[in-house]
mmCIF file with all atom_site columns, C-alpha atoms in Angstrom:
data_model
loop_
_atom_site.group_PDB
_atom_site.id
_atom_site.type_symbol
_atom_site.label_atom_id
_atom_site.label_alt_id
_atom_site.label_comp_id
_atom_site.label_asym_id
_atom_site.label_entity_id
_atom_site.label_seq_id
_atom_site.pdbx_PDB_ins_code
_atom_site.Cartn_x
_atom_site.Cartn_y
_atom_site.Cartn_z
_atom_site.occupancy
_atom_site.B_iso_or_equiv
_atom_site.pdbx_formal_charge
_atom_site.auth_seq_id
_atom_site.auth_comp_id
_atom_site.auth_asym_id
_atom_site.auth_atom_id
_atom_site.pdbx_PDB_model_num
ATOM 1   C CA . MET I 1 1   ? 16.838 13.243 15.275  1.00 0.00 ? 431 MET I CA 1
ATOM 2   C CA . LEU I 1 2   ? 13.132 13.200 16.132  1.00 0.00 ? 432 LEU I CA 1
ATOM 3   C CA . GLU I 1 3   ? 13.316 16.884 17.056  1.00 0.00 ? 433 GLU I CA 1
ATOM 4   C CA . ALA I 1 4   ? 14.856 17.632 13.645  1.00 0.00 ? 434 ALA I CA 1
ATOM 5   C CA . ILE I 1 5   ? 12.059 15.752 11.863  1.00 0.00 ? 435 ILE I CA 1
ATOM 6   C CA . ASN I 1 6   ? 9.445  17.478 14.009  1.00 0.00 ? 436 ASN I CA 1
ATOM 7   C CA . ASP I 1 7   ? 11.039 20.845 13.208  1.00 0.00 ? 437 ASP I CA 1
ATOM 8   C CA . GLY I 1 8   ? 10.876 20.088 9.482   1.00 0.00 ? 438 GLY I CA 1
ATOM 9   C CA . LEU I 1 9   ? 7.198  19.190 9.705   1.00 0.00 ? 439 LEU I CA 1
ATOM 10  C CA . ARG I 1 10  ? 6.280  22.160 11.920  1.00 0.00 ? 440 ARG I CA 1
ATOM 11  C CA . ARG I 1 11  ? 8.112  24.748 9.830   1.00 0.00 ? 441 ARG I CA 1
ATOM 12  C CA . PHE I 1 12  ? 6.858  23.491 6.459   1.00 0.00 ? 442 PHE I CA 1
ATOM 13  C CA . SER I 1 13  ? 5.788  26.970 5.375   1.00 0.00 ? 443 SER I CA 1
ATOM 14  C CA . ASP I 1 14  ? 8.881  28.771 6.707   1.00 0.00 ? 444 ASP I CA 1
ATOM 15  C CA . TRP I 1 15  ? 11.065 29.573 3.691   1.00 0.00 ? 445 TRP I CA 1
ATOM 16  C CA . ARG I 1 16  ? 13.387 31.873 5.648   1.00 0.00 ? 446 ARG I CA 1
ATOM 17  C CA . GLY I 1 17  ? 15.953 31.116 8.258   1.00 0.00 ? 447 GLY I CA 1
ATOM 18  C CA . ARG I 1 18  ? 18.335 28.200 8.448   1.00 0.00 ? 448 ARG I CA 1
ATOM 19  C CA . SER I 1 19  ? 18.331 24.446 8.907   1.00 0.00 ? 449 SER I CA 1
ATOM 20  C CA . THR I 1 20  ? 21.417 22.634 10.091  1.00 0.00 ? 450 THR I CA 1
ATOM 21  C CA . LYS I 1 21  ? 23.018 19.708 8.318   1.00 0.00 ? 451 LYS I CA 1
ATOM 22  C CA . LYS I 1 22  ? 21.567 17.381 10.971  1.00 0.00 ? 452 LYS I CA 1
ATOM 23  C CA . GLN I 1 23  ? 18.054 18.710 10.412  1.00 0.00 ? 453 GLN I CA 1
ATOM 24  C CA . TYR I 1 24  ? 18.407 18.341 6.649   1.00 0.00 ? 454 TYR I CA 1
ATOM 25  C CA . LEU I 1 25  ? 19.835 14.817 6.740   1.00 0.00 ? 455 LEU I CA 1
ATOM 26  C CA . SER I 1 26  ? 17.329 13.667 9.366   1.00 0.00 ? 456 SER I CA 1
ATOM 27  C CA . PHE I 1 27  ? 14.371 14.905 7.356   1.00 0.00 ? 457 PHE I CA 1
ATOM 28  C CA . LEU I 1 28  ? 15.757 13.469 4.111   1.00 0.00 ? 458 LEU I CA 1
ATOM 29  C CA . LEU I 1 29  ? 16.239 10.078 5.786   1.00 0.00 ? 459 LEU I CA 1
ATOM 30  C CA . PHE I 1 30  ? 12.704 10.281 7.217   1.00 0.00 ? 460 PHE I CA 1
ATOM 31  C CA . TYR I 1 31  ? 11.325 11.061 3.740   1.00 0.00 ? 461 TYR I CA 1
ATOM 32  C CA . LEU I 1 32  ? 13.143 8.094  2.169   1.00 0.00 ? 462 LEU I CA 1
ATOM 33  C CA . VAL I 1 33  ? 12.183 5.653  4.951   1.00 0.00 ? 463 VAL I CA 1
ATOM 34  C CA . ILE I 1 34  ? 8.506  6.619  4.707   1.00 0.00 ? 464 ILE I CA 1
ATOM 35  C CA . ASP I 1 35  ? 8.607  6.169  0.928   1.00 0.00 ? 465 ASP I CA 1
ATOM 36  C CA . LEU I 1 36  ? 10.237 2.739  1.197   1.00 0.00 ? 466 LEU I CA 1
ATOM 37  C CA . PHE I 1 37  ? 7.903  1.656  3.998   1.00 0.00 ? 467 PHE I CA 1
ATOM 38  C CA . VAL I 1 38  ? 4.718  2.651  2.180   1.00 0.00 ? 468 VAL I CA 1
ATOM 39  C CA . THR I 1 39  ? 5.940  1.027  -1.038  1.00 0.00 ? 469 THR I CA 1
ATOM 40  C CA . PHE I 1 40  ? 6.975  -2.158 0.784   1.00 0.00 ? 470 PHE I CA 1
ATOM 41  C CA . VAL I 1 41  ? 3.730  -2.495 2.761   1.00 0.00 ? 471 VAL I CA 1
ATOM 42  C CA . ASN I 1 42  ? 1.505  -2.258 -0.292  1.00 0.00 ? 472 ASN I CA 1
ATOM 43  C CA . PRO I 1 43  ? 3.353  -2.041 -3.616  1.00 0.00 ? 473 PRO I CA 1
ATOM 44  C CA . ASN I 1 44  ? 0.106  -1.703 -5.597  1.00 0.00 ? 474 ASN I CA 1
ATOM 45  C CA . ALA I 1 45  ? -1.125 1.343  -3.678  1.00 0.00 ? 475 ALA I CA 1
ATOM 46  C CA . THR I 1 46  ? 0.515  3.969  -5.857  1.00 0.00 ? 476 THR I CA 1
ATOM 47  C CA . LEU I 1 47  ? -2.243 6.506  -5.199  1.00 0.00 ? 477 LEU I CA 1
ATOM 48  C CA . ILE I 1 48  ? -1.712 6.359  -1.430  1.00 0.00 ? 478 ILE I CA 1
ATOM 49  C CA . ASN I 1 49  ? 2.051  6.513  -1.874  1.00 0.00 ? 479 ASN I CA 1
ATOM 50  C CA . ASN I 1 50  ? 1.742  9.524  -4.183  1.00 0.00 ? 480 ASN I CA 1
ATOM 51  C CA . ILE I 1 51  ? -0.517 11.356 -1.725  1.00 0.00 ? 481 ILE I CA 1
ATOM 52  C CA . ILE I 1 52  ? 1.857  10.742 1.190   1.00 0.00 ? 482 ILE I CA 1
ATOM 53  C CA . MET I 1 53  ? 4.926  11.768 -0.814  1.00 0.00 ? 483 MET I CA 1
ATOM 54  C CA . ALA I 1 54  ? 3.178  14.889 -2.132  1.00 0.00 ? 484 ALA I CA 1
ATOM 55  C CA . ALA I 1 55  ? 2.316  15.865 1.451   1.00 0.00 ? 485 ALA I CA 1
ATOM 56  C CA . LEU I 1 56  ? 5.958  15.415 2.507   1.00 0.00 ? 486 LEU I CA 1
ATOM 57  C CA . THR I 1 57  ? 7.465  17.138 -0.547  1.00 0.00 ? 487 THR I CA 1
ATOM 58  C CA . VAL I 1 58  ? 6.568  20.651 0.610   1.00 0.00 ? 488 VAL I CA 1
ATOM 59  C CA . PRO I 1 59  ? 8.346  20.269 3.992   1.00 0.00 ? 489 PRO I CA 1
ATOM 60  C CA . LEU I 1 60  ? 11.322 18.672 2.200   1.00 0.00 ? 490 LEU I CA 1
ATOM 61  C CA . ILE I 1 61  ? 11.613 21.623 -0.187  1.00 0.00 ? 491 ILE I CA 1
ATOM 62  C CA . SER I 1 62  ? 11.326 24.012 2.751   1.00 0.00 ? 492 SER I CA 1
ATOM 63  C CA . VAL I 1 63  ? 14.125 22.231 4.630   1.00 0.00 ? 493 VAL I CA 1
ATOM 64  C CA . GLU I 1 64  ? 16.291 22.252 1.473   1.00 0.00 ? 494 GLU I CA 1
ATOM 65  C CA . ILE I 1 65  ? 15.789 25.998 1.025   1.00 0.00 ? 495 ILE I CA 1
ATOM 66  C CA . ARG I 1 66  ? 16.660 26.686 4.660   1.00 0.00 ? 496 ARG I CA 1
ATOM 67  C CA . ARG I 1 67  ? 19.735 24.437 4.323   1.00 0.00 ? 497 ARG I CA 1
ATOM 68  C CA . SER I 1 68  ? 20.757 26.453 1.247   1.00 0.00 ? 498 SER I CA 1
ATOM 69  C CA . HIS I 1 69  ? 20.569 29.575 3.375   1.00 0.00 ? 499 HIS I CA 1
ATOM 70  C CA . ASP I 1 70  ? 22.714 27.822 5.995   1.00 0.00 ? 500 ASP I CA 1
ATOM 71  C CA . VAL I 1 71  ? 25.506 27.238 3.469   1.00 0.00 ? 501 VAL I CA 1
ATOM 72  C CA . GLY I 1 72  ? 25.279 30.842 2.251   1.00 0.00 ? 502 GLY I CA 1
ATOM 73  C CA . LYS I 1 73  ? 23.338 30.324 -0.987  1.00 0.00 ? 503 LYS I CA 1
ATOM 74  C CA . SER I 1 74  ? 19.963 31.416 -2.275  1.00 0.00 ? 504 SER I CA 1
ATOM 75  C CA . GLY I 1 75  ? 17.069 28.985 -2.025  1.00 0.00 ? 505 GLY I CA 1
ATOM 76  C CA . TRP I 1 76  ? 16.795 28.980 -5.810  1.00 0.00 ? 506 TRP I CA 1
ATOM 77  C CA . TRP I 1 77  ? 19.905 26.783 -5.921  1.00 0.00 ? 507 TRP I CA 1
ATOM 78  C CA . ILE I 1 78  ? 17.744 23.731 -5.158  1.00 0.00 ? 508 ILE I CA 1
ATOM 79  C CA . LEU I 1 79  ? 16.653 23.827 -8.806  1.00 0.00 ? 509 LEU I CA 1
ATOM 80  C CA . VAL I 1 80  ? 20.184 22.819 -9.858  1.00 0.00 ? 510 VAL I CA 1
ATOM 81  C CA . PRO I 1 81  ? 20.455 19.056 -10.434 1.00 0.00 ? 511 PRO I CA 1
ATOM 82  C CA . PHE I 1 82  ? 22.407 17.194 -7.740  1.00 0.00 ? 512 PHE I CA 1
ATOM 83  C CA . TYR I 1 83  ? 22.505 20.277 -5.502  1.00 0.00 ? 513 TYR I CA 1
ATOM 84  C CA . SER I 1 84  ? 20.949 18.169 -2.736  1.00 0.00 ? 514 SER I CA 1
ATOM 85  C CA . LEU I 1 85  ? 24.108 16.079 -2.698  1.00 0.00 ? 515 LEU I CA 1
ATOM 86  C CA . TYR I 1 86  ? 26.143 19.240 -2.177  1.00 0.00 ? 516 TYR I CA 1
ATOM 87  C CA . LEU I 1 87  ? 23.885 20.210 0.738   1.00 0.00 ? 517 LEU I CA 1
ATOM 88  C CA . MET I 1 88  ? 24.638 16.900 2.444   1.00 0.00 ? 518 MET I CA 1
ATOM 89  C CA . PHE I 1 89  ? 28.340 17.668 2.709   1.00 0.00 ? 519 PHE I CA 1
ATOM 90  C CA . ALA I 1 90  ? 28.640 21.478 2.701   1.00 0.00 ? 520 ALA I CA 1
ATOM 91  C CA . GLN I 1 91  ? 29.717 23.266 5.844   1.00 0.00 ? 521 GLN I CA 1
ATOM 92  C CA . SER I 1 92  ? 27.542 25.954 7.398   1.00 0.00 ? 522 SER I CA 1
ATOM 93  C CA . VAL I 1 93  ? 28.457 29.585 6.964   1.00 0.00 ? 523 VAL I CA 1
ATOM 94  C CA . PRO I 1 94  ? 28.581 31.524 10.247  1.00 0.00 ? 524 PRO I CA 1
ATOM 95  C CA . GLU I 1 95  ? 25.526 33.698 10.757  1.00 0.00 ? 525 GLU I CA 1
ATOM 96  C CA . THR I 1 96  ? 26.116 37.437 10.588  1.00 0.00 ? 526 THR I CA 1
ATOM 97  C CA . PRO I 1 97  ? 24.317 39.793 13.008  1.00 0.00 ? 527 PRO I CA 1
ATOM 98  C CA . SER I 1 98  ? 22.385 41.420 10.141  1.00 0.00 ? 528 SER I CA 1
ATOM 99  C CA . GLU I 1 99  ? 20.573 38.127 9.385   1.00 0.00 ? 529 GLU I CA 1
ATOM 100 C CA . ASN I 1 100 ? 18.717 38.154 12.726  1.00 0.00 ? 530 ASN I CA 1
#
């Protein structure tokens, strides 16, 4: 799980390729835990919370786009409401040799 989170943070500017369901769910859980932790520690520090969440939003979007590619869809599908829920449960599409 830590490797999946590390991968999401390292590849924040990589909009191509694939991310597995484990990588996506691990990073999403990490994002939510950080948000809850920062809010719980100091509920009045909205500026700090907003800065941290803004910094983590770009890697989250990148992981979502790569997960979309993993299920055989375009990255633009993340603009559809509730598509993230679909990504949590969708099965991966086998990679074809031409995608290498």
